[in-house]
Coordinates of C-alpha atoms (C1' of nucleotides) in Angstrom, one line a residue:
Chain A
X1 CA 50.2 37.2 39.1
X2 CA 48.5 39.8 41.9
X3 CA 44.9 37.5 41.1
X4 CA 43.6 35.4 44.2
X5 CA 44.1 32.0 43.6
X6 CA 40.5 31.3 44.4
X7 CA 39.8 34.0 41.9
X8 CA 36.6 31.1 40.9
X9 CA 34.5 33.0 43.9
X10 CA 34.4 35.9 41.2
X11 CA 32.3 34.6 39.3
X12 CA 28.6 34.5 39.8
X13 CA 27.3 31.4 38.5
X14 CA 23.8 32.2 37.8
X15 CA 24.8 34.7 35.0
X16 CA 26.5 33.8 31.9
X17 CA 30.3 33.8 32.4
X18 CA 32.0 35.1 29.7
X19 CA 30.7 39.2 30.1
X20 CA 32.2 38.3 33.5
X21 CA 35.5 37.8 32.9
X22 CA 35.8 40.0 30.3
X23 CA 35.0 42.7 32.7
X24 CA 37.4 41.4 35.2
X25 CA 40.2 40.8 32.5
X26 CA 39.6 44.0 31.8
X27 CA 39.9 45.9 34.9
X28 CA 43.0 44.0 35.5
X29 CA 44.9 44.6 32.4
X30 CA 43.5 48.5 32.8
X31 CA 44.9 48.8 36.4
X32 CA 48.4 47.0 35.2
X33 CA 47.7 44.5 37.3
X34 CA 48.7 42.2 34.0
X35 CA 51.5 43.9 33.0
X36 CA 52.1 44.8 29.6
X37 CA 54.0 41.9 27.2
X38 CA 52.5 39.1 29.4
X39 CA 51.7 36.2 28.0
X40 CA 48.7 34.4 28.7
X41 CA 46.4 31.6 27.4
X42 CA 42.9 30.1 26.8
X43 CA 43.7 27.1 29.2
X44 CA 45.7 29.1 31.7
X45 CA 42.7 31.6 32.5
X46 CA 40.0 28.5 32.4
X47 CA 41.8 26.7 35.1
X48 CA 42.2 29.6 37.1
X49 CA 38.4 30.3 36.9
X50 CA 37.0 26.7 36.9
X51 CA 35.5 27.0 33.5
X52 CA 36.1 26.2 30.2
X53 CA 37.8 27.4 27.7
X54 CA 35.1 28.8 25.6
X55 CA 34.1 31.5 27.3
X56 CA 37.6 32.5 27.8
X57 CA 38.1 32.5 24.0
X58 CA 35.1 35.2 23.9
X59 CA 36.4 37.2 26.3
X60 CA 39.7 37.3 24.9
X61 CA 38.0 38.4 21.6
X62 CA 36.3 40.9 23.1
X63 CA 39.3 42.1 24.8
X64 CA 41.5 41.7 21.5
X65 CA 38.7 44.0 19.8
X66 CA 39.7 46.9 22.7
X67 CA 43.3 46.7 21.6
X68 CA 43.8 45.3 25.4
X69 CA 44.9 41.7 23.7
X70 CA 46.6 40.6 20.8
X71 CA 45.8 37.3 19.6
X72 CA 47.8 35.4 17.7
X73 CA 46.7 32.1 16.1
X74 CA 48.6 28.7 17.0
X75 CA 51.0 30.8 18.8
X76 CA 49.6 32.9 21.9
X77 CA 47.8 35.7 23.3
X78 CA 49.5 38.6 25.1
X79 CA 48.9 41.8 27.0
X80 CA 49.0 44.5 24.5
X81 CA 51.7 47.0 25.5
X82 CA 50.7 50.3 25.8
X83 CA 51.1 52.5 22.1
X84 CA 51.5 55.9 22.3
X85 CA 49.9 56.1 19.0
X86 CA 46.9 54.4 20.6
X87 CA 46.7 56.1 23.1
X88 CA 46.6 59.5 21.4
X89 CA 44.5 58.0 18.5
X90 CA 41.9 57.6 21.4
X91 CA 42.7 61.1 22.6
X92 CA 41.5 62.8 19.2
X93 CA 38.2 60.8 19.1
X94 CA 37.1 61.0 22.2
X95 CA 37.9 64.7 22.4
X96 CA 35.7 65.4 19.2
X97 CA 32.8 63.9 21.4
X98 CA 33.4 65.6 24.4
X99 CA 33.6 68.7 22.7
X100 CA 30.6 68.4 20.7
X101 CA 28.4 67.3 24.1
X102 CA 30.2 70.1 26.2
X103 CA 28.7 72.7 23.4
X104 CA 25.5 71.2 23.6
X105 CA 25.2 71.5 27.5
X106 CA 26.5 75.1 27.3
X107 CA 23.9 75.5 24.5
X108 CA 20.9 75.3 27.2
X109 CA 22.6 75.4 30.6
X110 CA 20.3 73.1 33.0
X111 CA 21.2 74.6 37.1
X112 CA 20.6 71.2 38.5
X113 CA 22.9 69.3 36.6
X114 CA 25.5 72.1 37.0
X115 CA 25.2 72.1 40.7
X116 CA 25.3 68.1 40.7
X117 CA 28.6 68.5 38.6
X118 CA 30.1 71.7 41.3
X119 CA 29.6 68.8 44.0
X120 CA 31.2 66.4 42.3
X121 CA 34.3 68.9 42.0
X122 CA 34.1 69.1 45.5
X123 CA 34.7 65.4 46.0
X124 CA 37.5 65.3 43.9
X125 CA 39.4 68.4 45.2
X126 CA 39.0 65.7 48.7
X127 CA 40.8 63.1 47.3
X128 CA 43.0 65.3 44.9
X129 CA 46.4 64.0 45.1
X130 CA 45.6 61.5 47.8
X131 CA 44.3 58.5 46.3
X132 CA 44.5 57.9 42.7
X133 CA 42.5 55.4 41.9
X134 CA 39.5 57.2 43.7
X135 CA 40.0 59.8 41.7
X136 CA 40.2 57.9 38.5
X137 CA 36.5 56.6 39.4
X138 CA 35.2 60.1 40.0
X139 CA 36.9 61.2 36.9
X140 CA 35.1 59.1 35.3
X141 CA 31.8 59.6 36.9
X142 CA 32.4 63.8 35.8
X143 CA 32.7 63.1 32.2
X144 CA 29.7 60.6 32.6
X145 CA 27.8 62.4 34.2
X146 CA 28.0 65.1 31.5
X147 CA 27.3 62.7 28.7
X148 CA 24.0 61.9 30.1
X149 CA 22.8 65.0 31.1
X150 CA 23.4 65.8 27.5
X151 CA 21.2 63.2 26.7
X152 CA 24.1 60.8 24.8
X153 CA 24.5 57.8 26.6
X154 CA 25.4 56.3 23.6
X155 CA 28.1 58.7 22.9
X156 CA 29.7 57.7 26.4
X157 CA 30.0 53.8 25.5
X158 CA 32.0 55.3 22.4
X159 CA 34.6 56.9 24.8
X160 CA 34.2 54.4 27.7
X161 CA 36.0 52.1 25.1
X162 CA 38.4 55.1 23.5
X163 CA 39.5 55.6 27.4
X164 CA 40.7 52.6 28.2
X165 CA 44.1 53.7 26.5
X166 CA 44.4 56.7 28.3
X167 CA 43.6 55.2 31.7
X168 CA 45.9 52.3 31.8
X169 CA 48.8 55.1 31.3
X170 CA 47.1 57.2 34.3
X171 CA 47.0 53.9 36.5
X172 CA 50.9 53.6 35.5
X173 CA 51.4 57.0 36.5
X174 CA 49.4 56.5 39.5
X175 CA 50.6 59.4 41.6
X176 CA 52.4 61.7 39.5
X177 CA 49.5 63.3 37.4
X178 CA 48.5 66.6 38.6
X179 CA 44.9 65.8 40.0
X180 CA 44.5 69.1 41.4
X181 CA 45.2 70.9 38.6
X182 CA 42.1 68.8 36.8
X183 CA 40.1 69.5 39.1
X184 CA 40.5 72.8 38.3
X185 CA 39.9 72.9 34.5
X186 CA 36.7 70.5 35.7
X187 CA 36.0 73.6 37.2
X188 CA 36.4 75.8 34.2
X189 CA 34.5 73.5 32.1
X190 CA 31.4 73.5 34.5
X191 CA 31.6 77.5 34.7
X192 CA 31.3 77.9 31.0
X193 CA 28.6 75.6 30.6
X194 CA 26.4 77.4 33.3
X195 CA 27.3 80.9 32.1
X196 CA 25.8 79.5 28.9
X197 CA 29.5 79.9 26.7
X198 CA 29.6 77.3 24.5
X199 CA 33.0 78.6 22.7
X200 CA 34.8 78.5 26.2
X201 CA 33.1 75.0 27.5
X202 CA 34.5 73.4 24.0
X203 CA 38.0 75.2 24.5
X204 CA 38.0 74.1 28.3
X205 CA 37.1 70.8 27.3
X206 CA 39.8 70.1 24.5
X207 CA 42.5 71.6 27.1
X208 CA 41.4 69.5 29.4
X209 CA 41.9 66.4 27.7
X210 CA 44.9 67.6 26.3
X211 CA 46.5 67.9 29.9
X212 CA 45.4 64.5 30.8
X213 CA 48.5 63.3 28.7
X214 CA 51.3 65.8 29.6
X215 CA 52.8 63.3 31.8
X216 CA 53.1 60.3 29.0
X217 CA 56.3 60.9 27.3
X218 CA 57.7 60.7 31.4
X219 CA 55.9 57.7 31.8
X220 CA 57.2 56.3 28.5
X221 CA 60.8 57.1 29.7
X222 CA 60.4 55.7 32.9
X223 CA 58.6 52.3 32.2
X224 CA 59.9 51.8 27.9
X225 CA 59.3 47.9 28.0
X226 CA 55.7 48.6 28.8
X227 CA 55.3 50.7 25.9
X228 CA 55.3 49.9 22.5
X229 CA 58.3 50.9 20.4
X230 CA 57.0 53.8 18.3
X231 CA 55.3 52.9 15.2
X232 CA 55.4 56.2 13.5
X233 CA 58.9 58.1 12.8
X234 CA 57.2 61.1 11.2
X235 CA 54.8 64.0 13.1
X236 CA 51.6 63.2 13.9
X237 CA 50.9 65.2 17.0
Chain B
X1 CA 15.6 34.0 2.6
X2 CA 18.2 35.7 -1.0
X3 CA 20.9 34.1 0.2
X4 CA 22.6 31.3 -2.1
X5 CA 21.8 28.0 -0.8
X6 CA 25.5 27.0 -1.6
X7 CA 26.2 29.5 0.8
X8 CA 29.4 28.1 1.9
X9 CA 31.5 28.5 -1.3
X10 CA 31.9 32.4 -0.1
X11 CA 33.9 31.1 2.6
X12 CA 37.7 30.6 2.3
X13 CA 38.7 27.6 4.1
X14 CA 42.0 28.4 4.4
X15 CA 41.5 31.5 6.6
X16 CA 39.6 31.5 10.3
X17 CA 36.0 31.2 9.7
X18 CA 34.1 33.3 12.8
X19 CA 35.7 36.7 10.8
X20 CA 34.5 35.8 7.3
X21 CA 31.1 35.0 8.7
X22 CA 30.9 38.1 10.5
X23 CA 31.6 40.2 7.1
X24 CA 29.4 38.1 5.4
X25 CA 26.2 38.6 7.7
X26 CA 26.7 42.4 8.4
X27 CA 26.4 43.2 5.0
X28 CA 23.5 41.1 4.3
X29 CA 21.9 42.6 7.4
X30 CA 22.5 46.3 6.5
X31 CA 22.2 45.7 2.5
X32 CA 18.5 44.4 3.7
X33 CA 18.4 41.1 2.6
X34 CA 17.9 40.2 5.9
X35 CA 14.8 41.9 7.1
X36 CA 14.9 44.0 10.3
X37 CA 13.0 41.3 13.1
X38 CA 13.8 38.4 11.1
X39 CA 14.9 35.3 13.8
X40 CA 18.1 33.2 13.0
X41 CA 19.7 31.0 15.0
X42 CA 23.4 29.7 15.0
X43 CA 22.9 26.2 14.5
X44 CA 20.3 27.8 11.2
X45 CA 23.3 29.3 9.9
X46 CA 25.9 27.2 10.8
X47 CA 24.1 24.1 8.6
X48 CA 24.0 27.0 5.9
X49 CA 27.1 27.6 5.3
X50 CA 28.5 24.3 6.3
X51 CA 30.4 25.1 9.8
X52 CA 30.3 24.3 13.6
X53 CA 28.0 26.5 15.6
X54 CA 31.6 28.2 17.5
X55 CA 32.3 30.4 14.6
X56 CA 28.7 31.4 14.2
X57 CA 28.3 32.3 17.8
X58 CA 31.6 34.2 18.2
X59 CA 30.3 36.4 14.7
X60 CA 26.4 37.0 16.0
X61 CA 28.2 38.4 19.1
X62 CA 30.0 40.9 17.3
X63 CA 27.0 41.7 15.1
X64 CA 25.2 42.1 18.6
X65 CA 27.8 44.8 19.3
X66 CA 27.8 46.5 16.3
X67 CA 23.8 46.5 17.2
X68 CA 22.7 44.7 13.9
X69 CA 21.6 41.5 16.0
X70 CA 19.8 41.0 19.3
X71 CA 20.5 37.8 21.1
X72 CA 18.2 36.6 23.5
X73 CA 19.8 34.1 26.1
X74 CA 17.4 30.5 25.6
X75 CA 15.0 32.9 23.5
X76 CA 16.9 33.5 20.0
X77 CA 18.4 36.0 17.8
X78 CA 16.7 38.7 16.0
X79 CA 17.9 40.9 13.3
X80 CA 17.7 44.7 15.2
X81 CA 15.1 46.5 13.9
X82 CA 16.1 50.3 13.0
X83 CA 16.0 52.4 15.5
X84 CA 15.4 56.1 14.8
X85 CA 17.4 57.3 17.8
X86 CA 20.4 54.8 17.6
X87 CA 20.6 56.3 14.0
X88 CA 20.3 59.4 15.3
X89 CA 23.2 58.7 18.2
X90 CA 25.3 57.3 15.5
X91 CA 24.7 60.1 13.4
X92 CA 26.1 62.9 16.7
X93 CA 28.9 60.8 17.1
X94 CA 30.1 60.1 13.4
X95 CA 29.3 64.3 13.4
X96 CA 32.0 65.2 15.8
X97 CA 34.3 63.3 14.7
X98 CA 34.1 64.1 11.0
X99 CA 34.1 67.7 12.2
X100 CA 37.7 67.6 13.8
X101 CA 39.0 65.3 10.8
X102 CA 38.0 68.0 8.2
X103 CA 38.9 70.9 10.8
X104 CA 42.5 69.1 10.7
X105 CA 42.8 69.0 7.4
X106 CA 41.6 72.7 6.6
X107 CA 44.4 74.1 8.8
X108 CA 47.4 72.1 6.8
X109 CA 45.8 71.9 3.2
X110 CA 47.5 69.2 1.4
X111 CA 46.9 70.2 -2.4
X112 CA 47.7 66.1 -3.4
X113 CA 44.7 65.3 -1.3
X114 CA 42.1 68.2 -2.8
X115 CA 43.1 66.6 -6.3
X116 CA 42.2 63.3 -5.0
X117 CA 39.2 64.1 -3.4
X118 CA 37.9 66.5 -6.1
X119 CA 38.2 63.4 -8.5
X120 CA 36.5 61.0 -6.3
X121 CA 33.8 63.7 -6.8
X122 CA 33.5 63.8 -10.3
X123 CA 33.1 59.4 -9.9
X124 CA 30.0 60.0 -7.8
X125 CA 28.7 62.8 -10.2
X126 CA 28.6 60.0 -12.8
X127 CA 26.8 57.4 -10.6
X128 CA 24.7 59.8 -8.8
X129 CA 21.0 59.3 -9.2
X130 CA 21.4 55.6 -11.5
X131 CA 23.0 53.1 -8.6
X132 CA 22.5 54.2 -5.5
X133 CA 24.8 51.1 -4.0
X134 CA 27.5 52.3 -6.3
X135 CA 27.3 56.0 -4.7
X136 CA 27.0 54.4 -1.2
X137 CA 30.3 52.4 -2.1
X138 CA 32.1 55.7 -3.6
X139 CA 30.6 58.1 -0.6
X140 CA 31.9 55.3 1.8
X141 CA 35.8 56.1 0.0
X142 CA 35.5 59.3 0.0
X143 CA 34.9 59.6 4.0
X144 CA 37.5 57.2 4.6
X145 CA 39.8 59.2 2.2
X146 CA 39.2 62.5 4.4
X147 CA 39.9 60.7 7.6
X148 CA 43.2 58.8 6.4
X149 CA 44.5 61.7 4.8
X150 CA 44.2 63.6 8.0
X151 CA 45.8 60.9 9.5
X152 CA 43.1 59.4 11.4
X153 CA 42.6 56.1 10.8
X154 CA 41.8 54.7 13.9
X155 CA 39.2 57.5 13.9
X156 CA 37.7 56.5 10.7
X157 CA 37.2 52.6 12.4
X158 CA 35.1 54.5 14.9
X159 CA 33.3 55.8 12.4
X160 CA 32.8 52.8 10.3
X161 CA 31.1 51.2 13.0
X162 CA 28.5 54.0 14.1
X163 CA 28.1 54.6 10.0
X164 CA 26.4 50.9 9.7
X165 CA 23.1 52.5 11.6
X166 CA 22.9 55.3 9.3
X167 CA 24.2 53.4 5.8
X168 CA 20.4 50.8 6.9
X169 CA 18.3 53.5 6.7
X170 CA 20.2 54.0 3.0
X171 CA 19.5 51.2 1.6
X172 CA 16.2 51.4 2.6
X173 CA 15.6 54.4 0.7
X174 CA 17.3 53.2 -2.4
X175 CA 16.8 55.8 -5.0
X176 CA 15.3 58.3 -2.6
X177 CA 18.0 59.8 -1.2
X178 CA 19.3 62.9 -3.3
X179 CA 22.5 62.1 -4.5
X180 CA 22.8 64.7 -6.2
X181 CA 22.9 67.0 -3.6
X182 CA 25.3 65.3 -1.3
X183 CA 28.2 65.2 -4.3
X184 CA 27.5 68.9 -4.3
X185 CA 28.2 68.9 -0.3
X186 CA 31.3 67.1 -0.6
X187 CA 32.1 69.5 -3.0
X188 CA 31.6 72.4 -0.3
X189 CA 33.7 70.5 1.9
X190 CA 36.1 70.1 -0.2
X191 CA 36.7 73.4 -1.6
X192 CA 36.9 74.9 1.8
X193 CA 39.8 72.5 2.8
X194 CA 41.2 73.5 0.1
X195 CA 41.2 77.4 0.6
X196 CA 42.1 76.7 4.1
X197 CA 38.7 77.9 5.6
X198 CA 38.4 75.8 8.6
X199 CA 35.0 76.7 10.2
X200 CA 34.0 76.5 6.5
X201 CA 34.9 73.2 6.2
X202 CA 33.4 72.1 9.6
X203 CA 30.1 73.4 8.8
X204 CA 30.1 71.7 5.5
X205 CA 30.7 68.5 6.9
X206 CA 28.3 68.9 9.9
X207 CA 25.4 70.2 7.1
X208 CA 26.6 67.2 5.5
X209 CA 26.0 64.5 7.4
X210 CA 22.9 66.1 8.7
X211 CA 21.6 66.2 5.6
X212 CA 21.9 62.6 4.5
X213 CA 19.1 62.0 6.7
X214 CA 16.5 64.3 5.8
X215 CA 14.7 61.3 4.1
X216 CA 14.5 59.5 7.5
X217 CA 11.0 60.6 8.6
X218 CA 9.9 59.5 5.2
X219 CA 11.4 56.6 5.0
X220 CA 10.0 55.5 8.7
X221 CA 6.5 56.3 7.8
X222 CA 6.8 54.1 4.5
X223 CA 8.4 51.2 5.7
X224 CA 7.3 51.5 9.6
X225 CA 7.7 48.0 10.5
X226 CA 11.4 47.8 9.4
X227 CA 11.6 50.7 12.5
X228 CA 11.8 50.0 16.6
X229 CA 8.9 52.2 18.3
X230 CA 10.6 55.6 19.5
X231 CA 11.6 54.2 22.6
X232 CA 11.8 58.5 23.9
X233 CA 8.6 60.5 24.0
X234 CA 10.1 63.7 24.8
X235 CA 12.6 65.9 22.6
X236 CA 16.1 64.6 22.3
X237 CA 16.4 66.2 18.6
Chain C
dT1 C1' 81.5 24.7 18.0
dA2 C1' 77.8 25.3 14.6
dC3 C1' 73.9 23.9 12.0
dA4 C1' 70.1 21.1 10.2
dC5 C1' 66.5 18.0 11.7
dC6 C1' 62.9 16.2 14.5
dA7 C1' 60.0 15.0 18.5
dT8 C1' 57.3 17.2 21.8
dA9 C1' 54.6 20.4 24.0
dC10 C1' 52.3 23.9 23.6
dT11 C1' 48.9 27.4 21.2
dT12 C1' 44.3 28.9 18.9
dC13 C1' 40.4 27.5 16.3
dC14 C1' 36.7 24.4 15.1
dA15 C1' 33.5 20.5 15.9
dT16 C1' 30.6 18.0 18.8
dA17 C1' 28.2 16.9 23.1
dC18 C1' 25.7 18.3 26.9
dT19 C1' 23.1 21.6 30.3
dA20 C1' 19.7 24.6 31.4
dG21 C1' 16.2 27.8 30.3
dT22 C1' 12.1 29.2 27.2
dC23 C1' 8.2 28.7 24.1
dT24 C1' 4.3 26.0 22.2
dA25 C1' 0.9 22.9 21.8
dC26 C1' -2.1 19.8 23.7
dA27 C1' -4.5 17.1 27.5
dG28 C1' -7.2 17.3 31.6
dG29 C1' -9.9 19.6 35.3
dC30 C1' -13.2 23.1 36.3
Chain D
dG1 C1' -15.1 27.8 27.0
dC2 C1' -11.1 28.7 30.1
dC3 C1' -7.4 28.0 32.9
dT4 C1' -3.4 24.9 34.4
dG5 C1' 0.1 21.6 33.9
dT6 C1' 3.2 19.1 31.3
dA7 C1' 5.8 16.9 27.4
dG8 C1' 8.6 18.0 23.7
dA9 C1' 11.0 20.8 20.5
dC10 C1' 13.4 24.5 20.3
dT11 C1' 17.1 28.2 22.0
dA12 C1' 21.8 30.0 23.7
dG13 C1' 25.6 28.9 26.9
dT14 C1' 29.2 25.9 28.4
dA15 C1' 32.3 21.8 28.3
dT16 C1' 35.4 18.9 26.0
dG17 C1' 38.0 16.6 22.4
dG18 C1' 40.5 16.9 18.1
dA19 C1' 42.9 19.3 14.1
dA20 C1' 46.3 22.4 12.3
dG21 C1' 50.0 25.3 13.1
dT22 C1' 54.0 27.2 15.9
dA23 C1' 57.8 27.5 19.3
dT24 C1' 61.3 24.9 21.7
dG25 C1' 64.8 21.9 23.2
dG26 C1' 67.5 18.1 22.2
dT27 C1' 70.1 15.1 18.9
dG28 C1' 72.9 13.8 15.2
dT29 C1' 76.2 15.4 11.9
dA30 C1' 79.6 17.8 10.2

DNA sequence: TACACCATACTTCCATACTAGTCTACAGGC
DNA sequence: GCCTGTAGACTAGTATGGAAGTATGGTGTA
């Protein structure tokens, strides 16, 4: 296990702990740092965090809840393995409601938040291929940022907790996604929203995410035992 | 408070308890018999229905995600008052989604599935306009029916949970709503799966669901204390 | 060797006890 | 009358012990 053993400094004590290490749990199962299969328990985690077990349980639900955890009663809790079904399952919601909030942005174009987004491009081309996990963040950050200025936070917690699929098979891909390439239809997107072409933002938008997953059935092959053995025999994508 | 005072007999003591709670309360809380500000407390309902306070907690914070409950650290726990733009945020996300399901299912027309659909119809034509919980029940199968049948189940869990804003304001308007109408738009939708028109059957569903809260301005001015003040001044609509 | 049985050490889930923060009502000083 | 301080009754959050169920390793019996 990559955590520090005096992973207790984490923790602030003044807040309520169990949002805490939900968050961290988490990160770390997102970023593989737990790797898929692991078992793990109530007691385990509390001793390694100097707290009790309760607040551990409600992480762990919460966690459970984002398909992050399985819990099984009297018998264990483990670190989902990645599901390709999952994972796509997340792909089809969450690209219904970018679409829909990439229409309504190219719908009435606002300059300022398209030249806030061009810059953000910018940042990304810098780390483009260079440092993965940077660019995860700013990915993230993009598609944000064009929730909000669409006025749909709400919408965004939806796909925050879609994502999480599709980012823990990014963070096992680390390097071999082709971050310059979406950078590019980042690119495309932004255009067609400031040239007011709501037809071509949704279109760049649905490729987009589309792209995001080219790499997976390589991932699959390369990693199997942190993947899920397929649930479905028939078509579905 | 409607609630039996022999609460507890709904539960089934074989089975874990913080689950059954949870079903338990969200439907009270969006059927309305728990009125929108009302305060609870966990050890209130854990005397009621004869458990520790644990299971209680673990369900009020689940409520508290779904946005039916409020929970105040040392202050309490308030049933969520409606809030016109959560409803409305539920109602953009449950919109793009729907959209793609019926888009999916217009461009691979599965004849099996019209039949089914068109006699779910002809069940809501009967109830239409008498029980209003009755329609809500058979409106709820029919949705679930379009997503499942496209495949989408996981999808349709998405929905489920930003449907409980919108399914409040329902049963506060009771007989108000125009049933009527709505069987005849799932009739629209359905016809154009079924000939294949798949921009046809997108714009059914998004007239649909856009349409099932005409009442809403209504229903706010009648009943305004069961609302949240609009928390936005400016347009967002 | 192969199999049934059982003790033991886990696990989650629930109940109970305790801590710390918040609200309320009332007493006392001005 | 009005403000301030404080005691007590709340609240949610956390800690801890016990109950019920499950996996595991060893033992006895063929």
């Amino acid at each position: 296990m990559i955590i520090a053993h005096d992973a207790a400094a984490r923790l602030d004590p003044t807040g309520a702990v169990a949002p805490q290490l939900y968050r961290l749990l988490r990160e770390a199962i997102i970023q593989g740092e737990m790797e898929p299969g692991t078992r793990i328990s109530e007691s385990e985690i509390a001793t390694r965090y100097a707290v009790s077990r309760q607040p551990v349980r409600e992480a762990f639900i919460k966690l459970a809840e984002d398909g992050l955890l399985e819990v099984r009663p009297q018998r264990g809790t483990f670190v989902c393995k990645i599901s390709v079904d999952s994972v796509m399952d997340a792909r089809f919601v969450r690209e219904a409601i970018e679409a829909d909030i990439v229409k309504a942005l190219a719908a009435d174009p606002d300059a300022a938040l398209v030249r806030d987004l061009m810059a953000q491009i910018e940042e990304q081309r810098v780390v483009a291929g260079r440092d993965s996990v940077a660019f995860i963040r700013l990915d993230e950050r993009f598609h944000r940022t064009l929730a909000e200025g669409a006025g749909r936070s709400h919408a965004w917690r939806v796909v925050e907790g879609q994502k999480v699929q599709m980012d823990r098979v990014r963070h096992l891909a680390t390097r071999r996604f082709p971050m310059a390439a979406l950078v590019e239809q980042h690119g495309a997107i932004v255009h067609a929203i400031g040239r007011g072409d709501i037809a071509g933002a949704e279109q760049a938008m649905r490729l987009h995410l589309r792209a995001i997953l080219t790499d997976l059935p390589e991932v699959v092959r390369d990693l199997p035992n942190f993947f899920e053995a397929a649930r479905t025999p028939g078509r579905l994508y």
